[in-house]
Structures are given as structure tokens and as C-alpha cells.
mmCIF file of C-alpha atoms in Angstrom:
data_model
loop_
_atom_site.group_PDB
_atom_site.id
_atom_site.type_symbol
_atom_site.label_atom_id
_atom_site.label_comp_id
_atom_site.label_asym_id
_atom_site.label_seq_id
_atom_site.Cartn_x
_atom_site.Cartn_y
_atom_site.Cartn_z
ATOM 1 C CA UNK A 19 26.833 -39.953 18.073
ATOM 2 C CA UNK A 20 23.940 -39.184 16.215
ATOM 3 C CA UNK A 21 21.130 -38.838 18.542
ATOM 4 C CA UNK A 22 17.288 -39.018 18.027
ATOM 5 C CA UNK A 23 15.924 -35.376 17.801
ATOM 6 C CA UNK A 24 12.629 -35.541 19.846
ATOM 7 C CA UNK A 25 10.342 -33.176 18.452
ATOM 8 C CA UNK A 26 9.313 -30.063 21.315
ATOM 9 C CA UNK A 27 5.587 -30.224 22.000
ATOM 10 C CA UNK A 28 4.060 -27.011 21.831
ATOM 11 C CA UNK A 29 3.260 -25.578 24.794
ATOM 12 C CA UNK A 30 -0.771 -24.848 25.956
ATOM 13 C CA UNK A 31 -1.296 -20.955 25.883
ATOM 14 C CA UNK A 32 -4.912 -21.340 26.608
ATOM 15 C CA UNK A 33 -4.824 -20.641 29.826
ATOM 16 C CA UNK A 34 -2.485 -17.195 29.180
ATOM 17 C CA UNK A 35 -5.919 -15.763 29.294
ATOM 18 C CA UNK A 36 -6.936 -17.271 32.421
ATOM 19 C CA UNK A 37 -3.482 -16.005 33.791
ATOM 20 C CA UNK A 38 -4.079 -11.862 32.291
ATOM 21 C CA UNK A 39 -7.506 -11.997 33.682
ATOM 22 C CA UNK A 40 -6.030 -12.358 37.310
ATOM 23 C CA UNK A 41 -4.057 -9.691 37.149
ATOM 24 C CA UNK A 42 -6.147 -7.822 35.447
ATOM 25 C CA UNK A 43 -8.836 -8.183 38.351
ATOM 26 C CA UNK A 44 -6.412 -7.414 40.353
ATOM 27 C CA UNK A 45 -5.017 -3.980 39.176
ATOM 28 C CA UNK A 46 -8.708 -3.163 38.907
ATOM 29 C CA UNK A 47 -9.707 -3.690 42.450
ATOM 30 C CA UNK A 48 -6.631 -1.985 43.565
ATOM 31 C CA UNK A 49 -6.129 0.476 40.826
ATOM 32 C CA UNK A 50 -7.541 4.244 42.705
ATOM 33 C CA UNK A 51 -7.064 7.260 40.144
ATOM 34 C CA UNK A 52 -7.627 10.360 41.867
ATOM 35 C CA UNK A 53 -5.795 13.176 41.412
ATOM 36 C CA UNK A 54 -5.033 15.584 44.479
ATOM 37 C CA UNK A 55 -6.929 18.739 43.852
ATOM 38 C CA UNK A 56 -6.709 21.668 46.084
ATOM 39 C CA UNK A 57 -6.220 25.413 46.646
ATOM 40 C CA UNK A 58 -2.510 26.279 45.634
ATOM 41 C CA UNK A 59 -1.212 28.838 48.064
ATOM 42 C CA UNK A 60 2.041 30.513 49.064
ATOM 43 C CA UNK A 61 3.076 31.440 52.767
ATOM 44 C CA UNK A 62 5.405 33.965 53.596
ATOM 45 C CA UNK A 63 8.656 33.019 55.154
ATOM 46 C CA UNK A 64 8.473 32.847 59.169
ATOM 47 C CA UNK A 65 10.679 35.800 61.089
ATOM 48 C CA UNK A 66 11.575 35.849 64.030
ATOM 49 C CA UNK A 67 9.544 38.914 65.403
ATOM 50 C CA UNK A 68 5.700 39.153 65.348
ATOM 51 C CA UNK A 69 4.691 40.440 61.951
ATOM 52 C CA UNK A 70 6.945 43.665 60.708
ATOM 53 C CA UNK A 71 4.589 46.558 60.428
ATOM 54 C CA UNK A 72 4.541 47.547 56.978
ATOM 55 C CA UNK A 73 3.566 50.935 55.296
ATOM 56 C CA UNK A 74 0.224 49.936 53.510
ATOM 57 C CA UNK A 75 -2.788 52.696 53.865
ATOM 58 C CA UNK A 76 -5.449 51.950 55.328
ATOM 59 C CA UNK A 77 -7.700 52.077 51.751
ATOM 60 C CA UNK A 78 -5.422 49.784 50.201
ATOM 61 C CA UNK A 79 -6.068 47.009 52.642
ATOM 62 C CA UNK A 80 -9.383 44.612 52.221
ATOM 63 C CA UNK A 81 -9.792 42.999 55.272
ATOM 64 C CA UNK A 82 -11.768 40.066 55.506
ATOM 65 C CA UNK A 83 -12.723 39.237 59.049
ATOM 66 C CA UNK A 84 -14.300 35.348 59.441
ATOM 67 C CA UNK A 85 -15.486 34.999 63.320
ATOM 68 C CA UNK A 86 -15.660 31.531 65.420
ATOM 69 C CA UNK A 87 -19.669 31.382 64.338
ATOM 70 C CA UNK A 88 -18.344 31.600 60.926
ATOM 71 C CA UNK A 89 -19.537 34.829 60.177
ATOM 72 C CA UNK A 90 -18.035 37.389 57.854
ATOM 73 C CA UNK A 91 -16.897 40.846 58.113
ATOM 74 C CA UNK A 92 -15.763 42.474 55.084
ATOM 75 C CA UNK A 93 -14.608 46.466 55.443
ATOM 76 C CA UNK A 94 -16.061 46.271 58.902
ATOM 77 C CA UNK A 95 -19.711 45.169 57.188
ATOM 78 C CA UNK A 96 -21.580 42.049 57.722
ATOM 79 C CA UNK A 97 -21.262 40.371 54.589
ATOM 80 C CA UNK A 98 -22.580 36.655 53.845
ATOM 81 C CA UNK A 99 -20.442 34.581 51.374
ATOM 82 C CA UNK A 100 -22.132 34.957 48.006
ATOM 83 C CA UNK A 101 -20.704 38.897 48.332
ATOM 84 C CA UNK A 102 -17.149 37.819 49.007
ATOM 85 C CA UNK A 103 -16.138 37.622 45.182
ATOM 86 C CA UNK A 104 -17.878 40.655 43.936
ATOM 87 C CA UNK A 105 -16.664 43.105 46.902
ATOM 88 C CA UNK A 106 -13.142 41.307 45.941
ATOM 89 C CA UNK A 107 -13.370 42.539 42.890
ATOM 90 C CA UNK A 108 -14.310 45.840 42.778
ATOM 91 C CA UNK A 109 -11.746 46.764 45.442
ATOM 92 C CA UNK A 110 -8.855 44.760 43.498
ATOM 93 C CA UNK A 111 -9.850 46.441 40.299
ATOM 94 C CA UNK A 112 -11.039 50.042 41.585
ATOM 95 C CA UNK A 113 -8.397 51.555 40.363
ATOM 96 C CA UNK A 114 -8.137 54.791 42.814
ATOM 97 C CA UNK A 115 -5.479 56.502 41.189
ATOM 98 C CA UNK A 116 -5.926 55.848 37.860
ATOM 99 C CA UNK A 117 -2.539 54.378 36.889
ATOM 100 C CA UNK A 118 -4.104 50.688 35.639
ATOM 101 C CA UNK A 119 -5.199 51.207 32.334
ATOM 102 C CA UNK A 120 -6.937 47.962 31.955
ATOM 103 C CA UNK A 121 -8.505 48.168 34.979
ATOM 104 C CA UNK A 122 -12.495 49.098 34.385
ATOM 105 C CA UNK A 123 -13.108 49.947 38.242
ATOM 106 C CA UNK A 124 -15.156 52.616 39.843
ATOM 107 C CA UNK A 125 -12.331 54.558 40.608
ATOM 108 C CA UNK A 126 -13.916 55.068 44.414
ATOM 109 C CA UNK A 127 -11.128 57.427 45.958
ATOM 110 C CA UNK A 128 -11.830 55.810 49.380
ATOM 111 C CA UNK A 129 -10.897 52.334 48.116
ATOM 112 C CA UNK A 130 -7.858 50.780 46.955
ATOM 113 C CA UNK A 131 -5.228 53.043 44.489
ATOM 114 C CA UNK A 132 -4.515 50.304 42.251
ATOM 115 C CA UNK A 133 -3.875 46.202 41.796
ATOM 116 C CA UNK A 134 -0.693 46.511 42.238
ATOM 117 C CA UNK A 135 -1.189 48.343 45.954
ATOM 118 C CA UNK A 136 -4.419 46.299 46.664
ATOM 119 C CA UNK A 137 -3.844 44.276 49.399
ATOM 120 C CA UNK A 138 -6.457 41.176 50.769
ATOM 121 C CA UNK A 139 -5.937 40.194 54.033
ATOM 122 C CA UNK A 140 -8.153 37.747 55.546
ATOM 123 C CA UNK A 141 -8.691 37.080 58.865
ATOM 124 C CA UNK A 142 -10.019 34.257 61.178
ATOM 125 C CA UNK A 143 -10.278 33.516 64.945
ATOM 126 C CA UNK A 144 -8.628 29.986 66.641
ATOM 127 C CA UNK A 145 -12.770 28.941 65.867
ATOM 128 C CA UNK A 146 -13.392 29.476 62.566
ATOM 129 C CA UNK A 147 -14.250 26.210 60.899
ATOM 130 C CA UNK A 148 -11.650 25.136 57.956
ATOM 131 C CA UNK A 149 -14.775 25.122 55.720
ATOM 132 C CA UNK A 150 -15.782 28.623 55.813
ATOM 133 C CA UNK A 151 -11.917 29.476 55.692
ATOM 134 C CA UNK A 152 -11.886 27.604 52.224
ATOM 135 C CA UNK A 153 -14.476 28.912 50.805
ATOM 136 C CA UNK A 154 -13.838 32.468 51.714
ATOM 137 C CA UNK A 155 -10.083 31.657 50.230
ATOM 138 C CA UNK A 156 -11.819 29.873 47.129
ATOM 139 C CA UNK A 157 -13.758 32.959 46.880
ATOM 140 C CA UNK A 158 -10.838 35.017 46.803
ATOM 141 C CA UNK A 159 -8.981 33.321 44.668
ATOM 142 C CA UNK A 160 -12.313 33.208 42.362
ATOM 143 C CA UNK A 161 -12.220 36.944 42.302
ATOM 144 C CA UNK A 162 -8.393 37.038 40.836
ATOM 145 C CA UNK A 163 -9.229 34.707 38.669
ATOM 146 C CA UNK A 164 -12.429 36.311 37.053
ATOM 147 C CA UNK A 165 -10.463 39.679 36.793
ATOM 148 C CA UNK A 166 -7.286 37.714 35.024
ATOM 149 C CA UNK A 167 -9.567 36.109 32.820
ATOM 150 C CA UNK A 168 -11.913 39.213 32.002
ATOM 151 C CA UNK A 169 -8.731 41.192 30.464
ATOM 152 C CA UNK A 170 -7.259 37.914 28.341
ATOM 153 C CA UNK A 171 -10.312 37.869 26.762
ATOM 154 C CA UNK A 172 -10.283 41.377 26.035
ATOM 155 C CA UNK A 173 -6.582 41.579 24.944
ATOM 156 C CA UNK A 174 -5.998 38.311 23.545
ATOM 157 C CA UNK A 175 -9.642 36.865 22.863
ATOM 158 C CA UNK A 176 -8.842 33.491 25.138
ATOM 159 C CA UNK A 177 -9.219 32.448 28.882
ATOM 160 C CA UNK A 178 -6.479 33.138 31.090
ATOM 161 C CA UNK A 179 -5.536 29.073 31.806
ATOM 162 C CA UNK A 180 -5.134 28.856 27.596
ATOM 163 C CA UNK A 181 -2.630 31.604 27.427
ATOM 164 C CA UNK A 182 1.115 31.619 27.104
ATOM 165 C CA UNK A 183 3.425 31.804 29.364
ATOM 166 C CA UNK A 184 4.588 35.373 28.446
ATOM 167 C CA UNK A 185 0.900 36.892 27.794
ATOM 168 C CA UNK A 186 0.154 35.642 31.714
ATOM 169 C CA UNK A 187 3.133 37.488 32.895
ATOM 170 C CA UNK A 188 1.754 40.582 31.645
ATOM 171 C CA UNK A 189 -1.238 39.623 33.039
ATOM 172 C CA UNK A 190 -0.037 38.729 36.117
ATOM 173 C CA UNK A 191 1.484 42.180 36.299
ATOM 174 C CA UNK A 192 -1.979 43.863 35.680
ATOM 175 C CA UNK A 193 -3.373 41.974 38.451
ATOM 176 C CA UNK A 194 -0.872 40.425 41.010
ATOM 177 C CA UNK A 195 -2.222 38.612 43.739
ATOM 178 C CA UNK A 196 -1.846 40.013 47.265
ATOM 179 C CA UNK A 197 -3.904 37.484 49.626
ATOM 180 C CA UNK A 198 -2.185 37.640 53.353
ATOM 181 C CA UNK A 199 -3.372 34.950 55.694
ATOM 182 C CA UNK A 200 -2.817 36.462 59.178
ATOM 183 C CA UNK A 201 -1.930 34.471 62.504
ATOM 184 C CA UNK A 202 -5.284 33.914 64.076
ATOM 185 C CA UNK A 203 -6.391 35.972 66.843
ATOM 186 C CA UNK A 204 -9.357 35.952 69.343
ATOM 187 C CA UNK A 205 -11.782 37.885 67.539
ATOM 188 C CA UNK A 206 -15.124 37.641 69.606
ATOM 189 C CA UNK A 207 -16.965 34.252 70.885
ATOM 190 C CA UNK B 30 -44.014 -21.243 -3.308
ATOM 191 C CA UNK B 31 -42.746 -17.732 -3.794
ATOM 192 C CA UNK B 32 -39.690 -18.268 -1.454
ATOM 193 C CA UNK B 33 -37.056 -20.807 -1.551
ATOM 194 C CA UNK B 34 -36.191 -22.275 1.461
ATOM 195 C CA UNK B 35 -32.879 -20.864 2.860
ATOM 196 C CA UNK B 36 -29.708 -22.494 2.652
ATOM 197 C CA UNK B 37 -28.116 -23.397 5.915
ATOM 198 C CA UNK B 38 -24.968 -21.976 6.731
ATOM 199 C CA UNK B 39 -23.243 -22.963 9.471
ATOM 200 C CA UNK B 40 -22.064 -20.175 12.030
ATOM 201 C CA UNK B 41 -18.495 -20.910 12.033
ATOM 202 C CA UNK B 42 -16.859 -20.540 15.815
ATOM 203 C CA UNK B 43 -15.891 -17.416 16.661
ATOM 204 C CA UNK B 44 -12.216 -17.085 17.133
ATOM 205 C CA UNK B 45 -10.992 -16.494 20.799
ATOM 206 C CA UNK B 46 -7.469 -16.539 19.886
ATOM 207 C CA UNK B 47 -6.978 -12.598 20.309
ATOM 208 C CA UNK B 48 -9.065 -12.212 23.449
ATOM 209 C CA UNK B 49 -5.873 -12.767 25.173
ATOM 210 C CA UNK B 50 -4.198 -9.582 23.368
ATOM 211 C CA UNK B 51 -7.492 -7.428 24.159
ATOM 212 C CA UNK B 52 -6.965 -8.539 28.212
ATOM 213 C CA UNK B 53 -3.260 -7.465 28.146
ATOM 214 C CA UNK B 54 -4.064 -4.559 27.120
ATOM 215 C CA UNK B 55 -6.429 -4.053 29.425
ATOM 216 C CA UNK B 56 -3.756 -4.881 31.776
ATOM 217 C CA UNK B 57 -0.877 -2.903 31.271
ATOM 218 C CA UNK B 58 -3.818 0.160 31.008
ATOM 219 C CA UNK B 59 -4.391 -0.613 35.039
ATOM 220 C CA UNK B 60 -0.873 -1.148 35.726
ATOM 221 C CA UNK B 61 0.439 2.082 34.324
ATOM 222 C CA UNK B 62 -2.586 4.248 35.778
ATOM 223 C CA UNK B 63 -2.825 2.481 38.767
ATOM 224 C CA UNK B 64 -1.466 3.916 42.330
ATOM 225 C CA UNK B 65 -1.304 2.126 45.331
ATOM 226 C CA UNK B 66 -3.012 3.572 48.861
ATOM 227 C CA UNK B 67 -0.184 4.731 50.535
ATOM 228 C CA UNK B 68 -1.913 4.993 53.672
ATOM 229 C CA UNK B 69 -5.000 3.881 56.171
ATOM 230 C CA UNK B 70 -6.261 6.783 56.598
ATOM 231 C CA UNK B 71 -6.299 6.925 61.092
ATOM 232 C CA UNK B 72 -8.867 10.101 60.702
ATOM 233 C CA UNK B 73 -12.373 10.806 59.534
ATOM 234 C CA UNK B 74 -11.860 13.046 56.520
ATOM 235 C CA UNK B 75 -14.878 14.557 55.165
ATOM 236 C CA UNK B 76 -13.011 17.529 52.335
ATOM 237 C CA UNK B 77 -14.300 20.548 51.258
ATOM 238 C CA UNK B 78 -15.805 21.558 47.854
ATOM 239 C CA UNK B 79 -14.141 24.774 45.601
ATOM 240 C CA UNK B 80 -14.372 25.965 42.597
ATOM 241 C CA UNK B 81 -10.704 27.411 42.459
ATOM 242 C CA UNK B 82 -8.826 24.307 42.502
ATOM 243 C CA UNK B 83 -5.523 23.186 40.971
ATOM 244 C CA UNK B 84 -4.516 20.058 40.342
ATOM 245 C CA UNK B 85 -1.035 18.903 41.937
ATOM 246 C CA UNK B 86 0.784 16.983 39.050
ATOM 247 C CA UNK B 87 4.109 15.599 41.319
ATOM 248 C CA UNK B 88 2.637 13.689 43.032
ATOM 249 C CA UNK B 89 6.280 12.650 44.445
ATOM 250 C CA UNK B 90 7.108 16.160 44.905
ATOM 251 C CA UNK B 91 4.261 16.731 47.109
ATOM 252 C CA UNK B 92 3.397 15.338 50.798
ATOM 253 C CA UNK B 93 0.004 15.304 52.737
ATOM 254 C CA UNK B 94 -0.938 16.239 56.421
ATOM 255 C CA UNK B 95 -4.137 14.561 57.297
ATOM 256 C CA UNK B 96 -6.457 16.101 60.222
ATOM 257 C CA UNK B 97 -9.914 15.117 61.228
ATOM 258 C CA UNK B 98 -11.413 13.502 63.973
ATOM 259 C CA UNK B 99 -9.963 10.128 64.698
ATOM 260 C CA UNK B 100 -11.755 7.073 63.108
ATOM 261 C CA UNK B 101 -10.711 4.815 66.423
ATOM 262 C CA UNK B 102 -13.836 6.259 69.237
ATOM 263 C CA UNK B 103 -11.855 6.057 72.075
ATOM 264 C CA UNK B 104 -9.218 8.761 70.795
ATOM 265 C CA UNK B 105 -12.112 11.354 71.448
ATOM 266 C CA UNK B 106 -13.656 13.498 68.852
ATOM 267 C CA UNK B 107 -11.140 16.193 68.770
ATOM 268 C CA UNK B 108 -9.918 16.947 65.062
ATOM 269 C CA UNK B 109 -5.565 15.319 65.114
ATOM 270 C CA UNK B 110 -3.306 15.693 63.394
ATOM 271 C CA UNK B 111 -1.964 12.070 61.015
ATOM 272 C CA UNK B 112 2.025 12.211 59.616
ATOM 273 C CA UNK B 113 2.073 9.008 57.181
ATOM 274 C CA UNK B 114 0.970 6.213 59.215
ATOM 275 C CA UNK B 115 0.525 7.527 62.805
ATOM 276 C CA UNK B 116 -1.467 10.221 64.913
ATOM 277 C CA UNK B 117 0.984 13.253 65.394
ATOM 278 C CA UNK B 118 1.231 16.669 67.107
ATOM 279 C CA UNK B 119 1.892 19.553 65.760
ATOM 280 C CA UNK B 120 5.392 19.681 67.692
ATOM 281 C CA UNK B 121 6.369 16.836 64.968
ATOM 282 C CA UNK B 122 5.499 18.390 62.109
ATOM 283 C CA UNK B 123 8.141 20.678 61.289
ATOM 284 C CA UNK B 124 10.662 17.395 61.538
ATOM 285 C CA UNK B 125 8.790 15.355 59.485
ATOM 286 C CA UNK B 126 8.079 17.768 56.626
ATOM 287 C CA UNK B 127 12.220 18.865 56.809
ATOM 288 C CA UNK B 128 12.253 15.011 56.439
ATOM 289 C CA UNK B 129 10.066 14.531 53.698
ATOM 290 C CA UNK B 130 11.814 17.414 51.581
ATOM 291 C CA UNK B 131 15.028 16.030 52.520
ATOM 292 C CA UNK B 132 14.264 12.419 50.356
ATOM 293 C CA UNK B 133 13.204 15.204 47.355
ATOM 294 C CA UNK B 134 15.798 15.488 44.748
ATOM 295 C CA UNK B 135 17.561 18.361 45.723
ATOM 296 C CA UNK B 136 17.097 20.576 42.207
ATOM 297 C CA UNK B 137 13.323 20.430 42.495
ATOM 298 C CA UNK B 138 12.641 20.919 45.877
ATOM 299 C CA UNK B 139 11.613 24.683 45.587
ATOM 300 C CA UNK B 140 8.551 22.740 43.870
ATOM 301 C CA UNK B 141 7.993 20.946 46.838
ATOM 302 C CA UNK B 142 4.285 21.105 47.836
ATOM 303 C CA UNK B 143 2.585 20.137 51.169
ATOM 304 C CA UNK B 144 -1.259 19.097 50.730
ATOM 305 C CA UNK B 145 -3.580 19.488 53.651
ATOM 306 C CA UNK B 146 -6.398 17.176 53.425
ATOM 307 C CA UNK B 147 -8.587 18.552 56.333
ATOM 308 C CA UNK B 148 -11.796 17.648 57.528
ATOM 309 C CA UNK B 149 -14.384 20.208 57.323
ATOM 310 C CA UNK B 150 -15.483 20.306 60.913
ATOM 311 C CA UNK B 151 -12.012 20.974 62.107
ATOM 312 C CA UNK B 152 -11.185 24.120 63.700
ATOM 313 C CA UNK B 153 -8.445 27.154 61.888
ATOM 314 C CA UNK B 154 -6.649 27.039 65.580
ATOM 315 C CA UNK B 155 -5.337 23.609 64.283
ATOM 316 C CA UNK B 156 -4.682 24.469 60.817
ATOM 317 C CA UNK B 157 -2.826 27.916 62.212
ATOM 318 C CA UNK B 158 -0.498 26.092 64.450
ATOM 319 C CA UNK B 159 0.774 23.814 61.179
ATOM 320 C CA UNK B 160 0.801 26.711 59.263
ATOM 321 C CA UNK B 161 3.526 28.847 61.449
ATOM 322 C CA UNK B 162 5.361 24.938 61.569
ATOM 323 C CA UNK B 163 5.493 24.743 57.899
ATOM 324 C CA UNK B 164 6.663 28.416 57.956
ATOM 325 C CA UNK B 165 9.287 27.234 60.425
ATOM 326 C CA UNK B 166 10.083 24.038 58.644
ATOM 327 C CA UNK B 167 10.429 26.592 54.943
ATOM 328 C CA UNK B 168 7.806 24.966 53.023
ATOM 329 C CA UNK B 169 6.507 27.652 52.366
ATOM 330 C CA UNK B 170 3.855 26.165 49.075
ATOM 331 C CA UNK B 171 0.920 24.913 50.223
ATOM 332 C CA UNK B 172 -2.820 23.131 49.021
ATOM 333 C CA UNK B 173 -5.673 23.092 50.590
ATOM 334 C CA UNK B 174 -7.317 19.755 49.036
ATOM 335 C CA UNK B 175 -10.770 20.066 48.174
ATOM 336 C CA UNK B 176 -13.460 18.764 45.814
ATOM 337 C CA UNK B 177 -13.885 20.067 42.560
ATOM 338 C CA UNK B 178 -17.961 21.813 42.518
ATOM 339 C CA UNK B 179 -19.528 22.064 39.460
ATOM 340 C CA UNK B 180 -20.555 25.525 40.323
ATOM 341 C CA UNK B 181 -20.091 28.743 42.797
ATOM 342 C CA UNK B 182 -23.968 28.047 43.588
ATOM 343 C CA UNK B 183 -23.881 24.788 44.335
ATOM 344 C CA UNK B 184 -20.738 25.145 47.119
ATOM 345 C CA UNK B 185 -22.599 27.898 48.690
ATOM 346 C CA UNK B 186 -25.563 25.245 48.847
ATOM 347 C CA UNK B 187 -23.209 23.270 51.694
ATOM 348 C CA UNK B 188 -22.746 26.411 53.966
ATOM 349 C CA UNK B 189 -26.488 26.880 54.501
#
């Protein structure tokens, strides 16, 4: 049986717009687009015993003391923050022993031997605010970071972060980063 | 006279037929960039500024401790500790991050990160005590979230 074909009205799409704008409102009221940022760091793995006493001299170890009033103590000197990252530096990169040729350090027998011995260890009472402690770590990781990028530029004419992945091992083994956060103790106040 | 009158042309309508096509593409923009909140945040959270900061791109291979002062007064003013959606000690931690790692795919786990997004007035004691529970709990890579500065001068600005 031959039955009528009804012609198919077309359907409206005016108010597809209506219907996008919606959702587009709402992906733009709930739509947030920050990116976690933060200070990358590793800690070491926990053992059983209080910390294993390790042979390290005394010169090779930068201790940076941070008291409850948030004040610092670098090498057993009052030190305010802006000194951090250049008293970083010149002990990662003094270069005691002379067996880092890159390194451009004052080669100050009394400080560390070399990067690869140079130990940071910083410090901090149950008191210390978590502000000062990141910005003394920030500051420490600055100094590594200046170092690392002062010798790409010189050997490979770019900053560290631009370099591949083979050119910052070698850097890495120039400078590698030593940076020991201790268990917090009672120093003073 | 010099000038001859203008012709009139009529202005024809301008076409709205692809204004449609410009707001889906609007749309899909938001609804691939977009990420939900995850959590109400249960604790004031004021973060620090540094210069040194790193940006953590997994964001699934990465989970966040929360510690501040509690928004809700009557909780008192002391910095706690918040595990996803709830106020936590630092007794729970260790579980919860073993828990967390555990829902990680197993082959990238040794990329798993924890973030701690700490308020700036709380104390290292706090921050210690999680530390030695991560230590315990083998998740062992760690952030300290902070604000990018624009400069070393300007984040020594905050600490006078």
C-alpha cells in the first residue's frame, strides 16, 4: 500500500545557541586552572634507629640553624635571609681540594673539599614557622640552581632548565645536591 | 553642488548563523581545561611565596595534605592537619597516604608525589611529625606548595 510520504519539518536550531551558552556559563564559573606549584624535595628513607652517624668532616658540612623566633644561624653566625644563597654558594662551589674543575670557588681550605663532599644540612626547632623554613629551603635550592645554571651557560651557552637530558647529567654530577632536612630539635626559646 | 548625494545602501543583517560554532568552541575550550574542586577546603590556608618552584604535572599521581588553622572558630586556632574531606591527626596519615598510593597504577608509583599546602603561620613541629609519617608510610617525594614571586626581593619583602 502506497502510503502518503509526509514531508519531515526541519527542526529549529536557533535555540542550539541558547543551549551552548549554558554550558558554556557553566564550565566558566566552575572551570579553576591552577596548577600546583611547589618546592620538589626528596626525603630519605625512615630506619629504624635515630640517624646513623656518618663520616662527613666537619668543613664539609653547612649547617643552617633556623631558631623558634625565626632567626638564622649559618656556620654558627647570625645571618639574615638575603645571605642564605650567597654563603650557599660559595661553600657548595669552594672547591677545597681542587678536584672540580668547573668549580670557580675560593678554594678556602677551612670550607668544604668539593660539590661532590659538600653537604647542606638545615636545621629548625619544633617553633620555627613553615614560612621561614621555605624560604630558607627556596634559598637553598636557589643557590644549586644559580651554580647549575652558571656552568651551562659557560659549557653549553643555554640555561640549565633548556638543556638535554644528558648535558644535565653531567651537570648534575658537577654539582649534586646534598640538602639534609634534620628531625627538629629544641634549639633555644 | 560639488558632491552628489550618496546612494543608500542598505546594511544587510549580519549573519548569526556561525555564532553557534564560535560558542562551542568556546565550550569544549572550558570543558577540556576545566578541573573540578575536589575539596572544601576545612582550614585557613594562607601559602607561601618562592622563587624555586616546580610545577607538579600528574596531577593524579600526586596527593595533598592540607594544614592551617581551622576555618570553623570553635575548633581553636591551632594549625590541623585536613586528609581529603575531614580534619585528621597525624596518627592517620601514614594510612591514608599508603592508601592513596595504593589506587596509583602500580608502574608509576615511584612518581608518586605528596603536596603539602601549609599555611604560613603554622609551626615546623607539625610539618616534622608528617614528615617522619611520610618517611614511615615510603613516600619519600615531596612539595612544598607555594606561590610563584616574581623576584628573590620581593619574597624577602614578606619576612620583614
Amino acid at each position: 500500500m502506497a502510503s502518503k510520504k509526509r514531508p519531515v519539518p526541519e527542526i529549529n536550531a536557533g535555540s542550539m545557541a541558547d543551549i551552548a551558552f549554558l554550558l558554556l556559563i557553566f564550565f566558566l564559573v566552575t572551570t579553576t586552572m591552577d596548577v600546583d606549584k611547589g618546592l620538589l624535595v626528596k626525603l630519605p628513607p625512615w630506619t629504624e634507629e635515630s640517624s646513623e652517624e656518618q663520616d662527613i668532616k666537619e668543613k664539609n658540612i653547612f649547617v643552617v640553624l633556623v631558631n623558634s623566633q625565626d632567626q638564622l644561624l649559618i656556620e654558627e653566625e647570625y645571618a639574615a635571609l638575603e645571605d642564605v644563597r650567597r654563603l650557599a654558594k660559595e661553600f657548595i662551589d669552594n672547591n677545597g681540594d681542587g678536584s672540580c674543575e668547573d668549580c670557580r670557588g675560593l678554594r678556602d681550605p677551612n670550607s668544604s673539599d668539593n660539590p661532590k663532599k659538600a653537604v647542606i644540612s638545615i636545621q629548625n626547632d619544633r617553633g620555627t614557622s613553615y614560612k621561614i623554613f621555605v624560604a630558607v629551603r627556596n634559598e637553598l635550592l636557589g643557590a644549586y640552581s644559580e651554580l647549575r645554571n652558571d656552568i651551562a651557560q659557560r659549557k653549553f651557552g643555554r640555561d640549565y632548565d633548556e638543556l638535554s637530558e644528558g648535558d644535565i647529567e653531567l651537570i648534575n654530577e658537577v654539582y649534586p645536591q646534598f640538602i639534609s632536612e634534620a628531625e627538629p630539635v629544641k634549639i633555644g626559646g | 553642488m560639488p558632491f552628489k548625494k550618496k546612494k543608500k545602501i542598505e546594511t544587510p543583517p549580519v549573519s548569526t548563523a556561525s555564532l553557534p560554532d564560535i560558542v562551542f568552541m568556546l565550550l569544549f575550550f572550558f570543558m577540556v581545561t576545566t578541573t573540578m574542586r575536589e575539596v572544601t577546603l576545612l582550614v585557613k590556608l594562607k601559602k607561601p611565596q618562592a622563587t624555586e618552584i616546580q610545577k607538579l604535572e600528574r596531577k593524579d599521581l600526586t596527593t595533598y595534605i592540607y594544614i592551617g588553622a581551622p576555618t570553623n572558630a570553635a575548633l581553636g586556632n591551632e594549625p590541623r592537619i585536613q586528609l581529603a574531606d575531614q580534619l585528621a591527626s597525624v596518627a592517620d596519615v601514614q594510612q591514608w597516604v599508603i592508601l592513596q598510593r595504593e589506587e596509583v597504577n602500580e608502574a608509576e608509583r615511584p612518581k608518586f608525589t605528596v603536596s603539602i599546602k601549609s599555611d604560613i603561620d603554622a609551626k615546623m613541629g607539625l610539618i616534622s611529625d608528617i614528615k617522619q609519617e611520610l618517611r614511615k608510610a615510603q613516600a619519600l617525594k615531596l612539595s612544598y606548595s607555594a606561590n610563584p614571586a616574581s623576584s628573590a626581593e620581593e619574597m624577602f619583602k614578606a619576612y620583614r
